[in-house]
Amino acid sequence: MLLLTLFAFVLPALSTAGNDYNFLFNATKLPNKAVTPTLANGHLGFVVYGDAVHLNGVYNGLKGVSHRARIPNFANIQLANCSSLLVQPKNCRYQLDMRNGAFRTTLEDPAGGYRVVHEVYPNRHFDQTIVNRVHLQRLASEKTVEIEVRQLTGSKSDDLTLDPIDTMNIGGEVYFLMCGRTKQVEDPKYQKEGHPICVAYKQIPRKLTLETGETDREFVYFTIFTHSKQEAERELNGLKKHDHQRLHRLEMDRMWHKYGIRVEGNDRLDRVVKASAFYLSSSLPSQATFQPASYPFYGLSPSGLGRGGKELAEYQGHSFWDTEMWMFPPILLLDPQNARKLLHYRTLVTEAAADYARSNGYEGWQYAWESAFTGREVTPDFCPQVPEYQHHITADIAYAARLYYYATGDLEWLRTDACRLAYETARFWRSRVDYNPETDTFDIGRIMGPDEDHHNVTNSIYTNVVAAHNLFFGAFVGCHCRDALPGVTEDDLQEFLKVARSISLPYNAQYDVHPQYKEYTFGTQIKQADVVLLGYPLEFPMKQSTKANNLRLYSMVTRPDGPAMTWAMHTIGHLDLNEMDQAAAMFRRSYQKNLRAPFHVWSENAEGGDGAGNFITGAGGFLQSLINGYAGVRLRHRQLVIGNPRLPPGTTRLFLPELNFAGVQFSLDIVANGFRVTFGRGEAGAFEKLTLLVDSIERNFFEGCEYSGTTDAVLLLRQDQGEQADEHQETCTLHDTVLGMRLADQEGRLITTAQLIAISLAIGLLGVLYSVRAALKSRTAGKATEKDKLGKKIRKKQKATKASK
């Protein structure tokens, strides 16, 4: 293909293989469960050597004790000599192979003259299957080799009501079938019965034998975890007919082509990158699976799919704001198909969201702080302050939808899946604000921001800004899909804009800094990044000096034991200010104390304890510091920007194999003296809808095209002039997020500007001056009336909603 270069320097040859050693994590003894790796494939997940398997969307327990249902792990096969946590096993080695998504246990006995390799993995194509392979190999001895194995399913599950054990004959092999249902529904209003589950398994012999005369032998066992006997039969028949190993490897290749970010010159950091990408992507569905999923994808929990099966532990498999604000951004750029599935989950639970808002006296949809199968609030009772005050999750979900639209430009999605989500969440915030006649603005009181150490505050600045984002987006989407929203008028959408612009914006002019909330006293310790998030990911416009002061002030008062994501966001903040030394220090802090040897499992807490295991929230924040920080990738309305890309500390290259924007795939390769973008596949017509600028020079581009640059690259999505173009595209505007305006100033500015333009075209300069004077006089007289009308209208709606509780 034609190579188009803009500059004289030459980048190193592209390679997607990387260092395979960096995918392998080895140990000579088993760690405790908190730092044992999790394996998953989007349908099922489990902790290696654990006695439980969890299925996507399958929960047991009422309300706050709803947790992932524990399904006995009939695939928990272990080599007897290597499975003890109490006694140091001899001749045993353990390996996590992230490249192939497998865990291996190797027993090599020189005296006995044999080697055994046991491998277990969830198949990513046959995603209802856990595969166990045991390979016996003779090294020297001619004697019969017998290896003792164990099938440890643990105690009977308290989460299931089981039918009598049945059997199935699949290709001449007998499988046992255990079926049943979860015992408790999450909420009988939204869930009528428990989840059906079925497990098809083989009874494993106590000893595996390599007979005299055999040099090696392999034993393969399939265990199926599904929802019905029919699905189990289809899965087993498919495994018999197809090369399941090849298909699994194909899906792993596809996954690593998306998530295979790597750095060169620093193998230690490269292993951190691979571990973060592996644990995050493991809980997501594959691109192609053998059977259609029985359940849609039910979101990501902070501990992934393989944990959360105990009451009141490891977040019980619930979804939080972690999904949309910490895990979603890297998934969106690397894997937009799964990003869409994450958002789709939020559209499955809207009945509960509407009821939740109504029960609290609000309009629209209010999403639960902790959500599981039904979408009702499932935060445990011992955390009452969190669901009562931490309402920003509703706007966080809408912000993720906004980013998805930025990344795809998908108007069809905007007018279907996103339509009511954006509009109803905006309605929530319109009813959630309180008009303050003293400031002529809207306050958001009785709130808790990301800093969970302080609740029942007023005007949490993070909450106010993300709520305003939600209102502006709701007006934009409502305009696009008004036909799907019966009864919605232009006045409703304009009201969203008015409320958004007049939400209070805490700011201390003396110190050029944003107070975290109205009552905040400077110097008070906070839990985690809060105000800092205004810079990224919210990208709220502010002076560089304000951004710097926010960063320095809150760096000094953030708890040292706060979650790792805090320091990832501080990393991005320092990079935006071009403070490379501070960024490097924060970058190292974001992962070094939160990764647990030997398998690089992310832990929630840096100091004092492990917290939740397999903490993929931390992995998501870390990946953002690479993609959106050092690589400089940012999504904005109708554009993707790669601004000032730089190398992470101690590296010579940063390579992102696949990024996605508006239906076009491309890779980004960064070295010390510049970067290269290489374009891959594009959806039909996608290239024609985009404009490419590299170092501010417009370039033609197409599949296979490469460009090199030194400062920036921008992909611009042009206004669609094709078949999809319609009146909404020309008339619907996504307004900038502007806060803190007095209602009176807002009304005056909007009317005089509009009148000035209209009248100047009609009657000339003299008429303009006369009309503006008259309009200003009239407006001054009517300011109080107009602002009072809006305030009264909102208060009236709030009272009416509360009265109907």
Short mmCIF file of C-alpha atoms in Angstrom, two decimals, residues 299-300 319-330 339 342-346 367 393-401 403 421 462 537 624:
data_model
loop_
_atom_site.label_atom_id
_atom_site.label_comp_id
_atom_site.label_asym_id
_atom_site.label_seq_id
_atom_site.Cartn_x
_atom_site.Cartn_y
_atom_site.Cartn_z
CA GLY A 299 -22.86 -5.28 33.11
CA LEU A 300 -19.48 -5.24 34.84
CA SER A 319 -22.84 -2.68 38.94
CA PHE A 320 -21.86 0.81 40.16
CA TRP A 321 -20.62 4.02 38.57
CA ASP A 322 -17.38 2.03 38.25
CA THR A 323 -18.80 0.54 35.07
CA GLU A 324 -19.54 3.77 33.21
CA MET A 325 -16.80 6.08 34.50
CA TRP A 326 -13.85 3.74 35.05
CA MET A 327 -14.22 0.64 32.86
CA PHE A 328 -16.36 1.95 30.00
CA PRO A 329 -13.97 4.59 28.50
CA PRO A 330 -11.18 2.19 27.46
CA ALA A 339 -19.39 -0.85 25.10
CA LEU A 342 -22.78 -2.29 28.71
CA LEU A 343 -25.12 0.59 27.93
CA HIS A 344 -27.85 -1.77 26.80
CA TYR A 345 -27.88 -3.27 30.29
CA ARG A 346 -29.02 0.11 31.62
CA TYR A 367 -30.60 4.72 38.58
CA ILE A 393 -24.59 7.69 38.99
CA THR A 394 -27.67 8.67 36.97
CA ALA A 395 -25.69 11.38 35.19
CA ASP A 396 -22.63 9.10 34.92
CA ILE A 397 -24.68 6.63 32.89
CA ALA A 398 -25.94 9.41 30.63
CA TYR A 399 -22.36 10.66 30.24
CA ALA A 400 -21.28 7.20 29.07
CA ALA A 401 -24.10 7.30 26.51
CA LEU A 403 -19.34 9.33 24.94
CA LEU A 421 -32.25 7.07 28.60
CA TYR A 462 -18.62 17.00 40.25
CA PRO A 537 -12.99 12.73 32.10
CA GLN A 624 -7.33 5.40 30.83
#
